[in-house]
Short mmCIF file of C-alpha atoms in Angstrom, two decimals:
data_model
loop_
_atom_site.label_atom_id
_atom_site.label_comp_id
_atom_site.label_asym_id
_atom_site.label_seq_id
_atom_site.Cartn_x
_atom_site.Cartn_y
_atom_site.Cartn_z
CA MET A 1 150.09 232.26 -137.51
CA GLY A 2 148.43 235.40 -138.92
CA PRO A 3 145.71 235.63 -136.24
CA TYR A 4 148.30 235.07 -133.53
CA ASP A 5 150.55 237.90 -134.82
CA SER A 6 147.60 240.24 -135.16
CA ALA A 7 146.60 239.59 -131.59
CA VAL A 8 150.08 240.36 -130.29
CA SER A 9 150.20 243.52 -132.34
CA THR A 10 146.89 244.64 -130.91
CA GLY A 11 148.18 243.90 -127.43
CA SER A 12 151.26 246.07 -128.09
CA THR A 13 149.09 248.94 -129.22
CA THR A 14 147.35 249.04 -125.84
CA SER A 15 150.68 249.64 -124.09
CA SER A 16 151.91 252.38 -126.43
CA PRO A 17 151.43 256.14 -125.92
CA SER A 18 148.36 255.94 -128.10
CA SER A 19 146.69 253.98 -125.31
CA ALA A 20 145.36 257.26 -124.01
CA ALA A 21 142.41 256.62 -126.25
CA LYS A 22 139.18 255.86 -124.47
CA PRO A 23 138.21 252.19 -124.05
CA SER A 24 135.12 252.77 -126.16
CA GLU A 25 137.31 254.03 -129.03
CA ILE A 26 139.60 251.00 -128.74
CA ASP A 27 136.55 248.73 -128.73
CA GLY A 28 135.43 250.44 -131.93
CA LEU A 29 138.82 249.89 -133.58
CA LEU A 30 138.82 246.23 -132.60
CA ALA A 31 135.30 245.78 -133.92
CA GLY A 32 136.24 247.53 -137.16
CA ALA A 33 139.14 245.14 -137.59
CA GLY A 34 136.76 242.24 -137.19
CA TYR A 35 137.81 241.09 -133.69
CA LYS A 36 135.07 240.10 -131.24
CA VAL A 37 136.91 241.18 -128.11
CA ARG A 38 136.78 244.21 -125.81
CA SER A 39 139.75 246.23 -124.64
CA THR A 40 139.11 245.17 -121.06
CA GLU A 41 139.58 241.53 -122.09
CA LEU A 42 142.92 241.96 -123.86
CA HIS A 43 145.05 241.32 -120.79
CA GLN A 44 143.38 237.96 -120.19
CA VAL A 45 143.62 237.08 -123.89
CA ALA A 46 147.32 237.93 -123.85
CA GLN A 47 147.90 235.58 -120.92
CA ARG A 48 146.11 232.79 -122.73
CA LEU A 49 148.14 233.50 -125.88
CA GLU A 50 151.34 233.09 -123.87
CA ARG A 51 150.07 229.72 -122.63
CA LEU A 52 149.21 228.74 -126.20
CA GLU A 53 152.68 229.72 -127.41
CA THR A 54 154.31 227.64 -124.68
CA VAL A 55 152.19 224.61 -125.53
CA MET A 56 152.86 224.94 -129.26
CA VAL A 57 156.63 225.17 -128.72
CA ASN A 58 156.58 222.03 -126.60
CA ALA A 59 154.47 220.07 -129.06
CA PRO A 60 155.43 221.18 -132.61
CA SER A 61 154.66 217.78 -134.12
CA GLU A 62 150.99 218.21 -133.37
CA ILE A 63 150.57 221.58 -135.09
CA SER A 64 150.12 220.16 -138.59
CA GLN A 65 147.60 217.68 -137.29
CA LEU A 66 145.47 220.56 -136.01
CA ALA A 67 145.67 222.65 -139.15
CA SER A 68 142.42 221.30 -140.57
CA ASP A 69 140.67 221.74 -137.21
CA VAL A 70 141.75 225.41 -137.01
CA LEU A 71 139.90 226.12 -140.22
CA HIS A 72 136.66 225.38 -138.40
CA CYS A 73 137.34 228.08 -135.80
CA ASN A 74 136.61 231.77 -136.25
CA PRO A 75 139.88 233.65 -135.61
CA SER A 76 138.02 236.95 -135.39
CA ASP A 77 136.52 235.76 -132.13
CA ILE A 78 140.01 235.76 -130.68
CA ALA A 79 139.17 234.76 -127.10
CA SER A 80 137.15 231.74 -128.20
CA TRP A 81 139.73 230.86 -130.84
CA VAL A 82 142.59 230.79 -128.31
CA ASP A 83 140.50 228.73 -125.90
CA SER A 84 139.65 226.23 -128.63
CA MET A 85 143.33 225.87 -129.51
CA LEU A 86 144.26 225.31 -125.87
CA VAL A 87 141.60 222.63 -125.59
CA GLU A 88 143.01 220.88 -128.66
CA PHE A 89 146.47 220.78 -127.11
CA ASN A 90 145.23 220.06 -123.58
CA PRO A 91 142.39 217.51 -123.80
CA PRO A 92 140.42 216.68 -120.63
CA VAL A 93 142.28 214.58 -118.10
CA SER A 94 142.03 210.86 -118.67
CA ILE A 95 141.31 208.36 -115.94
CA PRO A 96 141.81 204.59 -116.21
CA SER A 97 138.63 202.60 -115.89
CA ASP A 98 139.96 200.44 -113.05
CA LEU A 99 138.94 202.50 -109.99
CA SER A 100 138.65 199.60 -107.57
CA ASP A 101 141.06 201.29 -105.19
CA PHE A 102 139.03 204.53 -105.39
CA SER A 103 135.51 203.22 -104.97
CA ASP A 104 134.41 206.41 -103.23
CA LEU A 105 135.31 208.42 -106.35
CA THR A 106 133.64 206.27 -109.00
CA TYR A 107 131.25 209.13 -109.77
CA ILE A 108 134.05 210.70 -111.81
CA ASP A 109 133.37 208.07 -114.47
CA SER A 110 130.29 210.03 -115.52
CA VAL A 111 132.27 213.26 -115.78
CA VAL A 112 135.06 212.09 -118.09
CA SER A 113 133.77 208.85 -119.55
CA PRO A 114 134.74 209.77 -123.18
CA ALA A 115 138.37 210.22 -122.14
CA ILE A 116 138.42 206.98 -120.17
CA ASN A 117 137.88 204.83 -123.26
CA GLN A 118 140.67 206.66 -125.07
CA THR A 119 143.07 206.10 -122.19
CA VAL A 120 142.24 202.41 -121.86
CA CYS A 121 143.02 201.94 -125.56
CA ASN A 122 146.32 203.80 -125.25
CA ASN A 123 148.62 200.93 -124.36
CA SER A 124 151.72 203.15 -124.44
CA TRP A 125 150.50 204.87 -121.27
CA VAL A 126 150.59 201.54 -119.49
CA GLU A 127 153.83 200.36 -121.09
CA HIS A 128 155.92 203.44 -120.28
CA HIS A 129 154.78 203.95 -116.68
CA THR A 130 155.49 201.78 -113.67
CA PRO A 131 152.52 200.84 -111.43
CA GLN A 132 153.76 203.37 -108.88
CA GLN A 133 153.93 206.11 -111.53
CA GLN A 134 150.49 205.16 -112.79
CA GLN A 135 149.13 205.40 -109.26
CA GLN A 136 150.72 208.83 -108.73
CA GLU A 137 149.43 210.09 -112.06
CA LEU A 138 145.95 208.78 -111.36
CA THR A 139 145.92 210.39 -107.93
CA HIS A 140 146.92 213.71 -109.47
CA GLN A 141 144.24 213.47 -112.14
CA LEU A 142 141.57 212.57 -109.60
CA THR A 143 142.60 215.56 -107.50
CA VAL A 144 142.26 217.84 -110.52
CA VAL A 145 138.77 216.58 -111.38
CA THR A 146 137.65 216.70 -107.75
CA ALA A 147 138.92 220.27 -107.46
CA MET A 148 137.07 221.24 -110.63
CA GLU A 149 133.84 219.76 -109.29
CA GLU A 150 134.34 221.42 -105.92
CA ASP A 151 134.84 224.76 -107.63
CA SER A 152 131.63 224.24 -109.61
CA GLY A 153 129.80 223.35 -106.39
CA ILE A 154 130.97 226.55 -104.70
CA ARG A 155 129.89 228.57 -107.71
CA LEU A 156 126.47 226.91 -107.59
CA VAL A 157 125.99 227.88 -103.95
CA HIS A 158 126.90 231.52 -104.67
CA MET A 159 124.63 231.60 -107.71
CA MET A 160 121.72 230.07 -105.78
CA MET A 161 122.06 232.74 -103.09
CA THR A 162 122.20 235.48 -105.74
CA CYS A 163 119.15 234.01 -107.44
CA ALA A 164 117.23 233.87 -104.15
CA GLU A 165 118.12 237.50 -103.51
CA SER A 166 116.83 238.39 -106.99
CA VAL A 167 113.56 236.58 -106.29
CA GLN A 168 113.16 238.53 -103.06
CA ARG A 169 113.73 241.84 -104.93
CA GLY A 170 111.26 240.79 -107.60
CA ASP A 171 113.91 240.79 -110.33
CA LEU A 172 112.58 237.69 -112.05
CA PRO A 173 114.42 238.23 -115.39
CA LEU A 174 117.78 238.12 -113.58
CA ALA A 175 116.62 235.13 -111.51
CA GLY A 176 115.58 233.34 -114.70
CA SER A 177 118.94 233.89 -116.40
CA LEU A 178 120.76 232.68 -113.28
CA ILE A 179 118.62 229.54 -113.23
CA GLU A 180 119.58 228.77 -116.83
CA GLU A 181 123.28 229.26 -115.99
CA MET A 182 122.98 227.02 -112.93
CA GLN A 183 121.25 224.29 -114.89
CA ALA A 184 124.16 224.34 -117.35
CA LEU A 185 126.67 224.28 -114.49
CA LEU A 186 124.90 221.26 -112.97
CA THR A 187 126.19 219.17 -115.86
CA ARG A 188 129.70 219.62 -114.47
CA VAL A 189 129.00 218.19 -111.01
CA ASN A 190 127.77 214.87 -109.72
CA THR A 191 124.08 215.32 -108.88
CA GLY A 192 123.88 211.90 -107.22
CA CYS A 193 125.28 213.07 -103.90
CA GLY A 194 126.68 216.03 -102.00
CA ILE A 195 126.16 219.61 -103.06
CA GLY A 196 125.22 218.49 -106.57
CA LYS A 197 122.14 216.67 -105.31
CA VAL A 198 121.13 219.52 -102.99
CA ALA A 199 121.63 222.09 -105.75
CA ARG A 200 119.53 220.06 -108.18
CA TYR A 201 116.52 220.10 -105.84
CA PHE A 202 116.91 223.75 -104.88
CA ILE A 203 117.40 224.91 -108.46
CA ASP A 204 114.28 222.95 -109.39
CA ALA A 205 112.34 224.76 -106.65
CA LEU A 206 113.66 228.15 -107.80
CA SER A 207 112.72 227.29 -111.38
CA ARG A 208 109.17 226.41 -110.34
CA ARG A 209 108.88 229.65 -108.39
CA VAL A 210 110.15 231.82 -111.26
CA PHE A 211 108.78 230.11 -114.38
CA THR A 212 105.65 228.20 -113.24
CA PRO A 213 104.44 229.75 -109.97
CA GLN A 214 100.92 228.45 -110.59
CA ALA A 215 102.12 224.82 -110.68
CA LEU A 216 102.40 224.25 -106.95
CA CYS A 217 103.73 221.04 -105.43
CA PRO A 218 101.06 218.82 -103.82
CA THR A 219 100.78 219.54 -100.12
CA GLY A 220 98.64 218.56 -97.21
CA TRP A 221 97.27 215.13 -96.47
CA SER A 222 96.94 212.76 -99.43
CA ASN A 223 97.22 209.06 -100.11
CA GLU A 224 100.18 209.70 -102.39
CA ASN A 225 101.95 211.54 -99.60
CA GLU A 226 101.29 208.58 -97.30
CA ILE A 227 103.31 206.34 -99.64
CA LEU A 228 106.22 208.79 -99.64
CA TYR A 229 105.92 209.08 -95.85
CA HIS A 230 106.18 205.31 -95.49
CA HIS A 231 109.40 205.17 -97.52
CA PHE A 232 110.85 208.09 -95.56
CA TYR A 233 109.99 206.13 -92.41
CA GLU A 234 111.90 203.09 -93.67
CA ALA A 235 114.90 204.93 -95.10
CA CYS A 236 116.13 206.86 -92.07
CA PRO A 237 115.58 206.97 -88.29
CA TYR A 238 113.79 210.33 -87.98
CA LEU A 239 110.18 209.11 -87.97
CA LYS A 240 111.05 205.99 -86.00
CA PHE A 241 112.67 208.24 -83.40
CA ALA A 242 109.51 210.35 -83.33
CA HIS A 243 107.24 207.32 -82.88
CA PHE A 244 109.37 205.52 -80.28
CA THR A 245 109.90 208.65 -78.20
CA ALA A 246 106.22 209.62 -78.26
CA ASN A 247 105.11 206.05 -77.49
CA GLN A 248 107.38 205.82 -74.45
CA ALA A 249 105.99 209.09 -73.09
CA ILE A 250 102.39 208.00 -73.74
CA LEU A 251 102.98 204.61 -72.13
CA GLU A 252 104.27 206.26 -68.96
CA ALA A 253 101.37 208.75 -68.91
CA PHE A 254 98.86 205.88 -69.15
CA ASP A 255 100.35 204.05 -66.18
CA GLY A 256 97.58 203.10 -63.71
CA HIS A 257 94.67 203.90 -66.06
CA ASP A 258 92.27 201.19 -67.24
CA CYS A 259 90.68 203.14 -70.10
CA VAL A 260 92.99 205.11 -72.38
CA HIS A 261 92.38 207.07 -75.58
CA VAL A 262 94.98 208.16 -78.14
CA VAL A 263 94.11 210.86 -80.68
CA ASP A 264 96.57 210.72 -83.59
CA PHE A 265 96.68 213.89 -85.69
CA ASN A 266 98.09 212.05 -88.70
CA LEU A 267 97.44 208.29 -88.81
CA MET A 268 99.60 207.54 -91.91
CA HIS A 269 99.08 203.74 -92.17
CA GLY A 270 99.12 203.47 -88.38
CA LEU A 271 102.86 202.78 -88.36
CA GLN A 272 103.28 204.17 -84.86
CA TRP A 273 100.76 202.07 -82.97
CA PRO A 274 101.71 198.36 -83.18
CA ALA A 275 104.62 199.03 -80.82
CA LEU A 276 102.35 200.77 -78.29
CA ILE A 277 99.75 197.99 -78.48
CA GLN A 278 102.39 195.37 -77.74
CA ALA A 279 103.82 197.45 -74.89
CA LEU A 280 100.37 197.82 -73.32
CA ALA A 281 99.82 194.06 -73.66
CA LEU A 282 102.88 193.48 -71.44
CA ARG A 283 101.88 196.02 -68.80
CA PRO A 284 101.90 194.63 -65.23
CA GLY A 285 98.35 194.05 -64.06
CA GLY A 286 97.03 193.55 -67.57
CA PRO A 287 96.41 195.87 -70.53
CA PRO A 288 93.83 198.69 -70.45
CA LEU A 289 91.01 199.28 -72.91
CA LEU A 290 92.68 201.19 -75.74
CA ARG A 291 90.73 203.57 -77.94
CA LEU A 292 92.47 205.04 -80.97
CA THR A 293 91.11 207.93 -83.02
CA GLY A 294 93.06 208.40 -86.23
CA ILE A 295 92.79 211.55 -88.35
CA GLY A 296 93.67 211.30 -92.03
CA PRO A 297 92.72 212.41 -95.56
CA PRO A 298 89.50 211.32 -97.25
CA SER A 299 90.03 208.48 -99.72
CA PRO A 300 89.88 209.78 -103.32
CA ASP A 301 88.61 206.44 -104.65
CA GLY A 302 85.72 206.11 -102.20
CA ARG A 303 87.41 203.45 -100.06
CA ASP A 304 87.41 203.91 -96.32
CA SER A 305 91.18 203.63 -95.93
CA LEU A 306 91.07 204.79 -92.32
CA ARG A 307 88.75 201.95 -91.44
CA GLU A 308 91.02 199.45 -93.20
CA ILE A 309 93.95 200.63 -91.07
CA GLY A 310 91.76 200.34 -87.98
CA LEU A 311 90.84 196.76 -88.85
CA ARG A 312 94.49 195.76 -89.19
CA LEU A 313 95.34 197.33 -85.84
CA ALA A 314 92.31 195.65 -84.26
CA GLU A 315 93.53 192.28 -85.50
CA LEU A 316 96.93 192.91 -83.94
CA ALA A 317 95.35 194.00 -80.65
CA ARG A 318 93.18 190.88 -80.60
CA SER A 319 96.24 188.67 -81.12
CA VAL A 320 97.91 190.07 -77.97
CA ASN A 321 94.69 190.26 -75.89
CA VAL A 322 94.34 194.05 -75.82
CA ARG A 323 90.78 195.38 -75.87
CA PHE A 324 90.71 197.85 -78.72
CA ALA A 325 88.32 200.32 -80.36
CA PHE A 326 89.08 202.48 -83.41
CA ARG A 327 87.49 205.59 -84.88
CA GLY A 328 88.60 207.28 -88.10
CA VAL A 329 88.08 210.99 -88.73
CA ALA A 330 88.52 212.03 -92.37
CA ALA A 331 89.65 215.63 -92.85
CA SER A 332 91.71 217.41 -95.49
CA ARG A 333 93.22 219.78 -92.93
CA LEU A 334 93.80 219.54 -89.22
CA GLU A 335 92.00 222.84 -88.58
CA ASP A 336 88.82 221.30 -90.03
CA VAL A 337 88.66 218.83 -87.13
CA LYS A 338 86.27 219.74 -84.30
CA PRO A 339 86.65 218.30 -80.78
CA TRP A 340 83.17 216.75 -80.81
CA MET A 341 84.27 214.50 -83.70
CA LEU A 342 86.74 212.74 -81.39
CA GLN A 343 84.10 211.57 -78.88
CA VAL A 344 86.43 211.88 -75.90
CA SER A 345 85.02 210.64 -72.58
CA PRO A 346 85.93 212.32 -69.27
CA LYS A 347 86.53 208.82 -67.84
CA GLU A 348 89.44 208.23 -70.23
CA ALA A 349 93.11 209.09 -69.92
CA VAL A 350 93.69 210.99 -73.17
CA ALA A 351 96.89 211.38 -75.17
CA ILE A 352 97.12 213.80 -78.11
CA ASN A 353 99.82 212.81 -80.59
CA SER A 354 101.15 215.25 -83.21
CA ILE A 355 104.03 214.11 -85.38
CA MET A 356 105.14 217.00 -87.61
CA GLN A 357 101.64 218.46 -87.92
CA LEU A 358 101.28 221.55 -85.74
CA HIS A 359 103.51 223.67 -87.99
CA ARG A 360 100.87 223.35 -90.71
CA LEU A 361 98.58 225.54 -88.60
CA LEU A 362 100.95 228.49 -88.69
CA GLY A 363 100.59 231.25 -91.23
CA SER A 364 100.29 234.95 -91.88
CA GLY A 365 96.74 235.21 -93.19
CA PRO A 366 93.96 236.42 -90.90
CA THR A 367 92.19 233.05 -90.96
CA ARG A 368 95.33 231.00 -90.32
CA VAL A 369 96.74 233.16 -87.55
CA SER A 370 94.11 231.83 -85.19
CA ALA A 371 94.24 228.24 -86.47
CA ILE A 372 97.06 227.18 -84.13
CA GLU A 373 95.41 229.02 -81.22
CA THR A 374 92.06 227.41 -81.95
CA VAL A 375 93.45 223.88 -82.11
CA LEU A 376 95.61 224.33 -79.00
CA GLY A 377 92.53 225.73 -77.25
CA TRP A 378 90.33 222.70 -77.88
CA ILE A 379 93.23 220.34 -77.11
CA ARG A 380 93.49 221.98 -73.72
CA SER A 381 89.72 221.71 -73.23
CA LEU A 382 89.99 217.91 -73.57
CA ASN A 383 92.29 217.91 -70.51
CA PRO A 384 94.68 215.27 -71.90
CA LYS A 385 97.17 213.49 -69.70
CA ILE A 386 99.85 214.20 -72.27
CA VAL A 387 100.39 215.96 -75.59
CA THR A 388 103.34 214.62 -77.60
CA VAL A 389 104.79 217.01 -80.18
CA VAL A 390 107.51 216.24 -82.72
CA GLU A 391 108.57 218.97 -85.13
CA GLN A 392 111.38 219.71 -87.54
CA GLU A 393 114.14 221.63 -85.76
CA ALA A 394 114.26 224.37 -88.39
CA ASN A 395 113.14 227.93 -88.98
CA HIS A 396 111.33 227.93 -92.32
CA ASN A 397 108.55 230.33 -91.34
CA GLN A 398 110.33 233.62 -91.98
CA SER A 399 108.57 236.17 -94.13
CA GLU A 400 111.75 237.18 -96.03
CA PHE A 401 112.38 234.74 -98.87
CA LEU A 402 116.18 235.01 -98.72
CA ASP A 403 116.24 234.16 -95.00
CA ARG A 404 113.94 231.21 -95.60
CA PHE A 405 116.04 230.02 -98.54
CA THR A 406 119.29 230.24 -96.58
CA GLU A 407 117.89 228.32 -93.61
CA ALA A 408 116.34 225.66 -95.88
CA LEU A 409 119.59 225.21 -97.81
CA TYR A 410 121.49 224.62 -94.58
CA TYR A 411 118.85 222.34 -93.07
CA TYR A 412 118.19 220.11 -96.08
CA SER A 413 121.88 219.87 -96.99
CA THR A 414 122.35 218.23 -93.60
CA MET A 415 119.28 216.04 -94.12
CA PHE A 416 120.53 214.79 -97.51
CA ASP A 417 123.98 214.25 -96.02
CA SER A 418 122.47 211.98 -93.39
CA LEU A 419 120.48 210.09 -96.03
CA GLU A 420 123.73 209.12 -97.74
CA ALA A 421 124.25 206.71 -94.82
CA CYS A 422 121.07 204.86 -95.79
CA SER A 423 121.67 201.39 -97.21
CA LEU A 424 118.09 200.89 -98.46
CA GLN A 425 118.45 202.28 -101.97
CA PRO A 426 114.82 202.08 -103.24
CA GLU A 427 113.47 203.52 -99.99
CA LYS A 428 116.10 206.26 -100.03
CA ALA A 429 115.22 207.30 -103.57
CA VAL A 430 111.52 207.67 -102.73
CA ALA A 431 112.34 209.33 -99.39
CA GLU A 432 114.20 212.01 -101.33
CA ILE A 433 110.99 212.77 -103.23
CA TYR A 434 109.26 213.23 -99.87
CA ILE A 435 111.94 215.76 -98.86
CA GLN A 436 111.87 217.41 -102.28
CA ARG A 437 108.17 218.17 -101.83
CA GLU A 438 108.90 219.83 -98.52
CA ILE A 439 111.61 221.96 -100.14
CA CYS A 440 109.28 222.89 -102.97
CA ASN A 441 106.53 224.00 -100.58
CA VAL A 442 108.94 225.98 -98.39
CA LEU A 443 110.37 227.89 -101.36
CA CYS A 444 107.67 227.98 -104.03
CA CYS A 445 104.52 228.72 -102.07
CA GLU A 446 103.18 231.69 -100.15
CA GLY A 447 100.05 232.40 -98.14
CA SER A 448 97.74 229.52 -97.36
CA ALA A 449 99.48 227.33 -99.97
CA ARG A 450 102.65 227.27 -97.87
CA VAL A 451 102.04 224.73 -95.10
CA GLU A 452 105.60 223.61 -94.38
CA ARG A 453 106.19 226.38 -91.82
CA HIS A 454 108.71 224.67 -89.56
CA GLU A 455 109.82 226.43 -86.40
CA PRO A 456 112.46 225.46 -83.82
CA LEU A 457 111.79 224.04 -80.38
CA ALA A 458 112.42 227.37 -78.64
CA LYS A 459 109.46 228.96 -80.45
CA TRP A 460 107.22 225.97 -79.69
CA ARG A 461 108.12 226.28 -76.03
CA ASN A 462 106.94 229.89 -76.00
CA ARG A 463 103.80 229.18 -78.01
CA LEU A 464 102.67 226.15 -75.99
CA GLY A 465 103.49 227.90 -72.73
CA ALA A 466 101.38 230.91 -73.75
CA ALA A 467 98.52 228.54 -74.69
CA GLY A 468 98.38 227.10 -71.15
CA PHE A 469 100.64 224.03 -71.35
CA ARG A 470 103.58 223.06 -69.18
CA PRO A 471 106.46 220.85 -70.37
CA LEU A 472 106.85 217.23 -69.24
CA ASN A 473 110.27 215.63 -68.96
CA LEU A 474 110.56 212.81 -71.46
CA GLY A 475 112.81 210.95 -69.05
CA SER A 476 115.70 208.55 -69.29
CA ASN A 477 113.63 205.70 -70.73
CA ALA A 478 112.79 207.71 -73.85
CA PHE A 479 116.46 208.62 -74.24
CA LYS A 480 117.47 204.95 -73.97
CA GLN A 481 114.80 203.94 -76.51
CA ALA A 482 116.08 206.53 -78.97
CA SER A 483 119.70 205.54 -78.46
CA MET A 484 118.89 201.85 -78.97
CA LEU A 485 117.02 202.74 -82.15
CA LEU A 486 120.15 204.23 -83.66
CA THR A 487 121.95 200.92 -83.29
CA LEU A 488 119.75 199.67 -86.13
CA PHE A 489 121.52 202.15 -88.42
CA SER A 490 125.19 201.58 -89.15
CA ALA A 491 125.99 205.27 -89.61
CA GLU A 492 127.83 206.91 -86.76
CA GLY A 493 126.73 210.44 -87.58
CA TYR A 494 123.26 210.29 -85.96
CA CYS A 495 123.14 211.83 -82.52
CA VAL A 496 120.45 211.97 -79.79
CA GLU A 497 120.66 214.82 -77.29
CA GLU A 498 118.60 215.93 -74.31
CA HIS A 499 117.64 219.60 -73.89
CA GLU A 500 115.63 220.61 -70.81
CA GLY A 501 113.52 217.45 -70.84
CA CYS A 502 113.15 217.34 -74.65
CA LEU A 503 115.02 215.11 -77.09
CA THR A 504 116.54 215.98 -80.45
CA LEU A 505 117.83 213.73 -83.20
CA GLY A 506 120.31 215.13 -85.66
CA TRP A 507 123.27 214.49 -87.89
CA HIS A 508 126.61 215.23 -86.26
CA SER A 509 126.28 218.65 -84.58
CA ARG A 510 123.02 219.72 -86.28
CA PRO A 511 119.67 218.72 -84.64
CA LEU A 512 117.04 218.00 -87.29
CA ILE A 513 113.90 217.05 -85.34
CA ALA A 514 112.82 217.71 -81.75
CA ALA A 515 110.44 215.72 -79.54
CA SER A 516 108.67 217.21 -76.55
CA ALA A 517 105.76 216.38 -74.23
CA TRP A 518 103.22 218.72 -72.65
CA GLN A 519 100.33 218.82 -70.23
CA PRO A 520 97.63 221.49 -69.80
CA ILE A 521 97.92 223.69 -66.74
CA GLN A 522 94.85 223.28 -64.57
CA ASP A 523 92.96 226.48 -63.88
CA PRO A 524 92.40 227.23 -60.19
CA VAL A 525 88.97 226.23 -58.95
CA ILE A 526 86.70 229.24 -58.88
CA ASN A 527 83.90 229.48 -56.31
CA HIS A 528 81.13 230.94 -58.41
CA ASN A 529 79.00 231.61 -55.27
CA ASN A 530 81.50 234.28 -54.31
CA LEU A 531 80.94 236.00 -57.64
CA LEU A 532 77.20 236.43 -57.12
#
């Protein structure tokens, strides 16, 4: 008990008249005596010593058993020594392996699995407790572990915000040390769901930004991204909502026209168009001639993947007696597309379809500032019957990193929460990679490399209005289509709402994507003879 007595004696010294000594002098005395503790820590050490004394009094039979273990501790490091003793007397809580009645808490198995085996082997625990007592004890232990994990989750959120603030100030050494602490703290939470999963992806993005800023996440159009897009489409209703809502609006805009032309800004396997082809086949009076121009990335292996998609859609159109023509336009970026490439005829009713693409034209550089204006300008020159726009309902285009980080953390936490309702496990796992790449681009990249520049519907209203477009009401049919779509998903948290003729799909009270439709405002006819 020598180290214990010495510690108490040192504690008494701090409360004596000699305590007028400066803290630095006391620190020097402690260091000279061989104790690795500061004067400011003595109060906390004293509290822990009192706890240790209480535990040792209540369990004297175990003291001799720990004697050999104490020899491996360094009593001079008094704070660590006391903590190690407390751990010996208070091992981690044990949880029986039978958690059938607590299926929603089975993740705790990974947190305390070493203790579980010990508890299962301890038959006396079972023999001396009634089933009701066992249940009460288990409930208490689960509450303790859950509280510990919740506390770690809250600490992670605070540390992530502090780290983001350090990145904004340019204090990368502090950000780096915080990242290392957070990565260690992640081992104490379940990273398979909830805040643990969100924190894992955001800490990874912060780590990339601080340690390997040159290793940017792949962005833009690519065949690999098409695969991730497809799984995201299958895993949750967001892209299906976008496609169904846009298709309903396009179908209504094409009513009465015999020759129609859809320009798709991001073909992505053509997932959107079989439903429209079948709807046109059932149109009263017979289907029109449908032309589809699909824009997508060049094939890295030399294959004409756009043409292959066109052939599959043509086969479907032939099977339902819809006259069909397809044209593929290969481009790495949407701003590289020129209107003459689309071969639009003035005799056609044209629909421009943009599913989560226009935000990629936003930016702060001098060349990208005009990209959105240029594209909206030539869209308007085509005089389309309708322009369907679906965008993420988020504000990830702020210049300040901390603002962008905060908004992204809120937005993607909700997105991951909604994904937990997905029952398609393989699709969900790959869909999370799709979202992770978005997060990485939002947080790791700047300048032209940052293309995920999401903005909310209110800003798109202002921008499209200034570019010469007026909003079209999506109507009750689109709302019904979206509501029926959600019946395919068992989760009750998805919610469709109507806002001034536009539709949003979100999780509980948070809208996550917004669909809108637009039409160019016709310029008044000018009599040029009067200008001569």
